Coordinates of C-alpha atoms and ligand atoms in Angstrom, one line a residue:
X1 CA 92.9 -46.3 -112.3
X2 CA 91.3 -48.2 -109.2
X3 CA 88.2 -46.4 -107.9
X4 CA 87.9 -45.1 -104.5
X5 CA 86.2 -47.9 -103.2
X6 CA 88.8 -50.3 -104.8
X7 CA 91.3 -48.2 -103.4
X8 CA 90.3 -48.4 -99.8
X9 CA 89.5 -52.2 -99.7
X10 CA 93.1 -52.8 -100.9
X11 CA 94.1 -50.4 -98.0
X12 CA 92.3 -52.4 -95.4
X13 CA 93.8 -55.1 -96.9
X14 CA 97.4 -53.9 -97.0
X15 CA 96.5 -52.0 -93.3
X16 CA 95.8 -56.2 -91.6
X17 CA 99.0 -56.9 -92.9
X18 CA 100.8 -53.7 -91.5
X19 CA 99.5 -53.6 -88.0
X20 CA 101.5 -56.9 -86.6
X21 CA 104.7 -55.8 -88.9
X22 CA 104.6 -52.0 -87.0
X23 CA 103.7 -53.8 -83.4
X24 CA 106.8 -56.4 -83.9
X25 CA 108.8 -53.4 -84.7
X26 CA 107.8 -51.3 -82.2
X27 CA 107.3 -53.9 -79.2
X28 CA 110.7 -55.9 -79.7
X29 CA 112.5 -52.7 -79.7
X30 CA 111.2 -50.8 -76.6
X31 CA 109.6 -53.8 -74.4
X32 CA 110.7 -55.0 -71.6
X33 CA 111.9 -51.6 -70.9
X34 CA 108.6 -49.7 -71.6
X35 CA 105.7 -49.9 -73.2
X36 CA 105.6 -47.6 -76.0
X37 CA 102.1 -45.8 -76.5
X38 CA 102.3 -42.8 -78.6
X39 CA 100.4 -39.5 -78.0
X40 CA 100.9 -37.6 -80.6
X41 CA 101.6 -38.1 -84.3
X42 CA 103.8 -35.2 -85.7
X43 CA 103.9 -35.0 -89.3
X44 CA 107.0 -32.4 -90.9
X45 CA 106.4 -30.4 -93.6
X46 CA 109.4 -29.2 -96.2
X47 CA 112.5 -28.4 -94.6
X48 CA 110.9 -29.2 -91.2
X49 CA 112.3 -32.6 -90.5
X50 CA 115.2 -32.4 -88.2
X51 CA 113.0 -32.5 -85.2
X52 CA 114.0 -36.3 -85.4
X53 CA 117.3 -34.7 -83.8
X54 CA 115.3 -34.8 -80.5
X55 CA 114.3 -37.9 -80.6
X56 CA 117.9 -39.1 -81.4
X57 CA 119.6 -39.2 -78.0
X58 CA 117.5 -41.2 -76.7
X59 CA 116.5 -44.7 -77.7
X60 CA 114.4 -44.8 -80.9
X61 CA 113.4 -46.6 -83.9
X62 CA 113.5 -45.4 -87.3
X63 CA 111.3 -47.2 -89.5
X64 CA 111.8 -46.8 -93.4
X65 CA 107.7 -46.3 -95.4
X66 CA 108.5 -49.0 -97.2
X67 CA 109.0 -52.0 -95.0
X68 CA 105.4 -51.3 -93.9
X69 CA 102.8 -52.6 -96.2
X70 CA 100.5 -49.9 -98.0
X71 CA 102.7 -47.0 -97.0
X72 CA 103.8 -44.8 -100.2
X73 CA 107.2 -43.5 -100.2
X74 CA 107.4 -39.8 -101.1
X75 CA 109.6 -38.7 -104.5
X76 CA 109.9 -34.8 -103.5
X77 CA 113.3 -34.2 -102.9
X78 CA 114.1 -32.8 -99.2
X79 CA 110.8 -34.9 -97.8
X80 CA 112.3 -38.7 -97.0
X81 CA 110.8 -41.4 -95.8
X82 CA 110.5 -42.4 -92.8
X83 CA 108.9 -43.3 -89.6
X84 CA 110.5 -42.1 -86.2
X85 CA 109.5 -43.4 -82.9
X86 CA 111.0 -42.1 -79.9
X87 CA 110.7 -39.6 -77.1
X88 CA 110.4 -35.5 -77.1
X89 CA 111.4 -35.0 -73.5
X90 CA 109.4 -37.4 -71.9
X91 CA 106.2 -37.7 -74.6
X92 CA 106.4 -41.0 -76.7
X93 CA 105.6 -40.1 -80.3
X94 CA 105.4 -40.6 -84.0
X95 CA 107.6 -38.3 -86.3
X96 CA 106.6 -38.8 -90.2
X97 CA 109.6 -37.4 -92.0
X98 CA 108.8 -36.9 -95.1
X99 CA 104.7 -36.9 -96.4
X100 CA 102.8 -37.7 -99.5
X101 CA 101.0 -35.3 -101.8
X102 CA 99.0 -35.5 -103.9
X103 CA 100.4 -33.7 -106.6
X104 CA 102.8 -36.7 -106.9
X105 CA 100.7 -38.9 -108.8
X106 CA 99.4 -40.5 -105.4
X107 CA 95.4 -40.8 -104.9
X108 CA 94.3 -38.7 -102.0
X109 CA 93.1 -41.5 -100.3
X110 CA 97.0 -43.0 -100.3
X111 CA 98.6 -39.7 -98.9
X112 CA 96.2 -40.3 -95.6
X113 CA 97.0 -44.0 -95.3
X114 CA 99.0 -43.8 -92.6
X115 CA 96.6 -42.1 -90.3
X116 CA 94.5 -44.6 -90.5
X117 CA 96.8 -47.4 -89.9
X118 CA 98.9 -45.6 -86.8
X119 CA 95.0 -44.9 -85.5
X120 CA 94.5 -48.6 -86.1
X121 CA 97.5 -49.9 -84.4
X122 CA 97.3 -47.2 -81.0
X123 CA 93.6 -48.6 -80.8
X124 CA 94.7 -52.4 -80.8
X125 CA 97.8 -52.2 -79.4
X126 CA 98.4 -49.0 -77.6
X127 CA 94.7 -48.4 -75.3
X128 CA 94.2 -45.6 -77.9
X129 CA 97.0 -43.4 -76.8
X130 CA 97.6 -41.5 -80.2
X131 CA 94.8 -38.7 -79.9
X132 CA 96.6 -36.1 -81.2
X133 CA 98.3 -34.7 -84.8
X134 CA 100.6 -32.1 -85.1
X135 CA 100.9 -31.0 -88.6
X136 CA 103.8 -28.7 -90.3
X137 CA 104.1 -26.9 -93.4
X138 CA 105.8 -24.8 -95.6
X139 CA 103.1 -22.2 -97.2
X140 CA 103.1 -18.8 -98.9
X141 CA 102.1 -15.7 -97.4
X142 CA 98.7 -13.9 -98.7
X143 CA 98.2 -11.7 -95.9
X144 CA 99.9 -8.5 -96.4
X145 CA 101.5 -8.8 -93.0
X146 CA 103.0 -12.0 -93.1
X147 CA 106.8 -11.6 -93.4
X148 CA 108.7 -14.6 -94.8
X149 CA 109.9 -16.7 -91.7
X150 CA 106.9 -16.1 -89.8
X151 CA 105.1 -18.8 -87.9
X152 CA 100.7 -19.1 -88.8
X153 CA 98.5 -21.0 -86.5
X154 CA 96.2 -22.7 -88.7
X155 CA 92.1 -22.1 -87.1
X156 CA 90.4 -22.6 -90.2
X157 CA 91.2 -24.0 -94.0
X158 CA 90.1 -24.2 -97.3
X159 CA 89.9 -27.4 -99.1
X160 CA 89.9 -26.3 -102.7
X161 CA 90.4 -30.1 -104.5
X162 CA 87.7 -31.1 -102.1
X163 CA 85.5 -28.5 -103.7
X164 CA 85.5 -30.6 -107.0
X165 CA 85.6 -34.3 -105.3
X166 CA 89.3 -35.0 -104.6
X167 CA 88.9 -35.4 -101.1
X168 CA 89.9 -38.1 -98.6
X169 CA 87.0 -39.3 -97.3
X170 CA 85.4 -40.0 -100.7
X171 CA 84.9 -43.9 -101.1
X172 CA 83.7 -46.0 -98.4
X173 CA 83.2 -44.5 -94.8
X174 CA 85.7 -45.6 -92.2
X175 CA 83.4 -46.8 -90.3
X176 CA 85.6 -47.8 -87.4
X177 CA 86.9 -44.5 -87.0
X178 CA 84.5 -42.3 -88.0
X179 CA 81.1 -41.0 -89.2
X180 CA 80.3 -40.8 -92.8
X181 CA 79.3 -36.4 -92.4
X182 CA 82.4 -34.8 -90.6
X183 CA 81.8 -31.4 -89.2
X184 CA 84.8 -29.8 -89.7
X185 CA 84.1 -26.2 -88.3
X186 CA 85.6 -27.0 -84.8
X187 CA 89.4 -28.7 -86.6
X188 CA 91.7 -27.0 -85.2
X189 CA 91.6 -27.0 -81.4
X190 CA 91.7 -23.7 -79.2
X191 CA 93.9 -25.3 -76.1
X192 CA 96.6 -26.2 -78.3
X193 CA 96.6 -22.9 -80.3
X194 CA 96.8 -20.9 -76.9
X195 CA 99.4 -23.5 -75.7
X196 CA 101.7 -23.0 -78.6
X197 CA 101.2 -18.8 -78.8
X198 CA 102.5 -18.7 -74.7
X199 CA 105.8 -21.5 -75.5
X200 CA 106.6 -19.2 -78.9
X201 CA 106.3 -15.6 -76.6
X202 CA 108.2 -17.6 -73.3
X203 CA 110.3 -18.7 -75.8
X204 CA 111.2 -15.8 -77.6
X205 CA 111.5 -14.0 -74.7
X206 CA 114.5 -16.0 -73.5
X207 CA 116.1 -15.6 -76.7
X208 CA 115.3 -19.0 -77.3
X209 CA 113.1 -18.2 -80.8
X210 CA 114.6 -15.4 -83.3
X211 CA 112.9 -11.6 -82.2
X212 CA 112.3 -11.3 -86.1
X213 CA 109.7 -13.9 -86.5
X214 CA 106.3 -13.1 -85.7
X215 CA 103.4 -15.1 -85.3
X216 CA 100.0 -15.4 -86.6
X217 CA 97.0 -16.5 -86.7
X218 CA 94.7 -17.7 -89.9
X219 CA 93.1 -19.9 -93.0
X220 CA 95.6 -22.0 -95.1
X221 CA 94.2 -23.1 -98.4
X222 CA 94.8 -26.4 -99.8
X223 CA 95.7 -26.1 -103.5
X224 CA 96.8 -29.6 -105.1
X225 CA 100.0 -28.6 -106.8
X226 CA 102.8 -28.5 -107.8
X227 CA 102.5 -25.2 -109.4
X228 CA 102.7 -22.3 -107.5
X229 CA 99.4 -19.8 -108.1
X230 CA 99.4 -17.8 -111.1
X231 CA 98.8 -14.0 -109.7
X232 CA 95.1 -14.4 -110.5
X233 CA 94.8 -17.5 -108.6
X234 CA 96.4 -15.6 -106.0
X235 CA 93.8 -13.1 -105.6
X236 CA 91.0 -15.1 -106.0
X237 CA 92.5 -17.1 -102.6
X238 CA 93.0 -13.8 -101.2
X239 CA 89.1 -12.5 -101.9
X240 CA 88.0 -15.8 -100.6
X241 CA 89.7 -15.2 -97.2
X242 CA 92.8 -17.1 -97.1
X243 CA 96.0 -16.0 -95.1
X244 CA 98.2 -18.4 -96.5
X245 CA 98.6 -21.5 -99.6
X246 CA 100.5 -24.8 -99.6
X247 CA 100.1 -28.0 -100.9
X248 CA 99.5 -30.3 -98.0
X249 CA 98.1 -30.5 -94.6
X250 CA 94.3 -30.3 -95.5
X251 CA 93.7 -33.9 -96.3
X252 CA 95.8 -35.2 -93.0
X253 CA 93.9 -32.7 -90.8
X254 CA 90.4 -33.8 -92.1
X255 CA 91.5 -38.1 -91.3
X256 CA 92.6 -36.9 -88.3
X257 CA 89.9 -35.3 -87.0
X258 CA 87.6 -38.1 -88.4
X259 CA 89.7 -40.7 -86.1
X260 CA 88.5 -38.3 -83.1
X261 CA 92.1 -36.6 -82.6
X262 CA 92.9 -32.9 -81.5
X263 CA 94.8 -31.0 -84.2
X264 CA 97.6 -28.6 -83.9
X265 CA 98.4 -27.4 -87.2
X266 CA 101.5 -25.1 -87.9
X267 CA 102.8 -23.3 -91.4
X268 CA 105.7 -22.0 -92.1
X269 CA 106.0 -18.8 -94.4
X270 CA 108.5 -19.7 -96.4
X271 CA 107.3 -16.8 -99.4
X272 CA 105.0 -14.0 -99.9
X273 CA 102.6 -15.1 -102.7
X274 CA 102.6 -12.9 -105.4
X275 CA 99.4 -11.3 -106.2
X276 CA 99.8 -8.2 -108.3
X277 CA 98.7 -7.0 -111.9
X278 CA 101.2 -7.7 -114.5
X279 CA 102.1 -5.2 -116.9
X280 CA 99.7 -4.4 -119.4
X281 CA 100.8 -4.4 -123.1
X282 CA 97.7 -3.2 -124.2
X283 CA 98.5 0.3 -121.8
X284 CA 102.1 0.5 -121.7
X285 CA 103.4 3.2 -123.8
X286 CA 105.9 2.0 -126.8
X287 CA 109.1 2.9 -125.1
X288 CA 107.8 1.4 -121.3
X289 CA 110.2 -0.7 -119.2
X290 CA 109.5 -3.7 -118.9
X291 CA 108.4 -4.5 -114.8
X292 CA 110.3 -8.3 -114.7
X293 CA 107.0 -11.2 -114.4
X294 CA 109.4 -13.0 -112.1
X295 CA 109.8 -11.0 -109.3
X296 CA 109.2 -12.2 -106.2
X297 CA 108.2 -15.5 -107.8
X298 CA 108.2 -18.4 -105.7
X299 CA 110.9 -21.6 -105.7
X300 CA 111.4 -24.7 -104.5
X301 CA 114.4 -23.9 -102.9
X302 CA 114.2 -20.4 -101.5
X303 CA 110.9 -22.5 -99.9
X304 CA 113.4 -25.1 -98.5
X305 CA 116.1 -22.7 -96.9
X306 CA 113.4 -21.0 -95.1
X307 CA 111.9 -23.7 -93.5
X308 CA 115.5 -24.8 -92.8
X309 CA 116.3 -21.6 -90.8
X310 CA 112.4 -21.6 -89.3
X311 CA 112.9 -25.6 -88.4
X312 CA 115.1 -24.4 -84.8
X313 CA 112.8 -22.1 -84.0
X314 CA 109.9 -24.5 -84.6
X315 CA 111.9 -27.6 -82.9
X316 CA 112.3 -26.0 -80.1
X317 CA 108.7 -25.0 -79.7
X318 CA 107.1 -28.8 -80.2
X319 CA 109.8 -29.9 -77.7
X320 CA 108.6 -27.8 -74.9
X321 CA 104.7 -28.3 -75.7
X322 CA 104.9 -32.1 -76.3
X323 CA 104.5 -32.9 -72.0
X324 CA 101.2 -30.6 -72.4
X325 CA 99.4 -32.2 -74.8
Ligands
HPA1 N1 102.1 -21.9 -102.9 C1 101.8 -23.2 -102.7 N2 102.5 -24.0 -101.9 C2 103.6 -23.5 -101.3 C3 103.9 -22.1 -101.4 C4 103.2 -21.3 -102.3 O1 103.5 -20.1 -102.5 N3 105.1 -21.9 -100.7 C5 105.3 -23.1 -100.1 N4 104.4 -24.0 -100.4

C-alpha cells in the first residue's frame, strides 16, 4: 500500500506522460477544422451515460481510460470507461462515462485523477477553457418528500470518509492548482442551480421533461460504499441533515473546486432510503407477524432502471444549459 504522497508523485508522473497522449488525440482529430477547448467537464453517474448520444451526430472522439496513462478503468457493471469529446449543441466538452469509486479498491486520490490531468491539459493546451464540472449521480432519498425519479440540486454535502482522513486532498498539495486549505462552503454555485431549476420548469412545461418528477433542492452525503445504509445509519444521516446518500460525487466536487471550477452537481433519486425501526423481538407478542426486513430495501438494479428512465429527462436538460455555462 503506497502512501498518499507516493501516490501522487506517481500521478504527476503518470499525468507528464498523459498530457501529450490526450493533446495528439484530441488535436489530430478535430484540427484543422477547430480547435477544440472544452468548457465543461460532465461526469455521468449510474445509468446516466447515454448523454454521449448527443455528442454522437456530430464529429467526436471516444477515448477508452485506459490508453491514457494513470487513468483507472472502472469494474462496476453499467459505469464503462470512457472518455467522450464532442459537442452538446454548440459547447465543446468532456463526457466521463463511466467514474471511479472508491469503494472499488481504488485510493481516493486515483478516483480524482482525471480532474487533475484534464485541468492540466485545458491550462497547457486549451488557454484554460475547462472551468466548469457538471456532476451526476444516482442517490437515495432521505427526505420524506423525495419521490423516486425526482431530480436534487446538490447546494451543500457531507463528506463522511473525509471525516476520518479518506479524502482527496490528503498527501501533497497541488500546488498548481490549488491552495493547500479549501473553503468549501461556497461549492456549489448559485447561477448554475437557478439556470438548471428555469430549463427543468421551461422544459417540463413543454412536455419535454415527465410532469411526475419533481425537483429539489439539498445536502448529498458521501458514504464510501458499497453497502447500502443499515436503517440506523440512515437516521443518523437523516439527524445530521442530509436530503440524500450515494457513493460518489463528493471527492470530484472538492478537486474541482480546488482547480478554481464552477460546479453543477445533480442526483438522481433512484430509491427512498429506508430508515425505520425494525421489529422488535424483545416486544412482539409470541404469535406477531413478522413485518419483512427487506422491504423497501435498496438494489443495484432497481438503482440502474431508474436512472435509466430519469437519464431523458436529465439529457435533455444538460443539452439545453450547456451554451449557458
Ligand atoms: N445509498 C447509497 N448510495 C446509493 C443509494 C443509496 O440508497 N442509491 C443509489 N446510490
Amino acid at each position: 500500500m503506497q502512501t498518499p504522497k507516493e501516490r501522487i508523485e506517481l500521478q504527476k508522473v503518470q499525468l507528464e506522460k498523459a498530457l501529450p497522449i490526450l493533446n495528439h488525440k484530441i488535436s489530430s482529430h478535430f484540427a484543422p477544422i477547430v480547435k477544440f477547448e472544452p468548457k465543461i467537464l460532465i461526469i455521468c453517474g449510474s445509468g446516466l451515460g447515454n448523454l454521449t448520444k448527443k455528442l454522437a451526430a456530430k464529429p467526436h472522439l471516444i477515448i477508452p481510460y485506459n490508453e491514457l496513462p494513470g487513468f483507472q478503468t472502472s469494474t462496476v457493471q453499467g459505469h464503462s470507461g470512457e472518455l467522450w469529446v464532442g459537442h452538446l449543441k454548440d459547447t465543446p466538452v468532456l463526457i466521463m462515462k463511466g467514474r471511479l469509486h472508491s469503494y472499488e479498491g481504488y485510493d481516493i486520490r486515483d478516483t480524482v485523477y482525471p480532474i487533475r490531468l484534464l485541468n492540466r491539459y485545458s491550462k497547457k493546451y486549451c488557454n484554460g477553457s475547462l472551468n466548469n464540472l457538471l456532476v451526476t449521480n444516482a442517490a437515495g432519498g432521505l427526505n420524506d418528500n423525495f419521490k423516486m425519479g425526482d431530480f436534487m440540486m446538490i447546494s451543500d454535502h457531507l463528506n463522511m470518509p473525509g471525516f476520518a482522513g479518506n479524502h482527496p486532498l490528503v498527501g501533497p498539495n497541488w500546488e498548481e492548482d490549488g491552495e493547500r486549505f479549501l473553503a468549501v462552503s461556497d461549492a456549489y454555485d448559485f447561477k448554475l442551480r437557478k439556470l438548471f431549476l428555469s430549463t427543468f420548469k421551461s422544459l417540463q412545461n413543454e412536455g419535454l421533461v415527465s410532469n411526475k418528477r419533481a425537483i429539489h433542492e439539498g445536502t448529498y452525503t458521501f458514504v464510501s460504499g458499497p453497502t447500502f445504509e443499515s436503517r440506523a445509519e440512515a437516521r443518523f444521516l437523516k439527524a445530521a441533515g442530509s436530503d440524500a446518500v450515494g457513493m460518489s460525487t463528493v471527492p470530484e466536487v472538492i478537486v474541482a473546486r480546488h482547480c478554481g471550477w464552477k460546479v453543477l452537481a445533480l442526483s438522481v433519486i433512484t430509491n427512498n432510503v429506508v430508515t425505520g425501526m425494525p421489529q422488535k423481538a424483545t416486544e412482539s407478542a409470541p404469535d406477531e407477524e413478522e413485518i419483512p426486513l427487506d422491504a423497501g430495501k435498496a438494489n443495484h438494479k432497481e438503482v440502474l432502471e431508474i436512472g435509466l428512465h430519469a437519464a431523458e429527462d436529465l439529457e435533455n436538460i444538460v443539452e439545453n444549459i450547456a451554451d449557458s455555462f
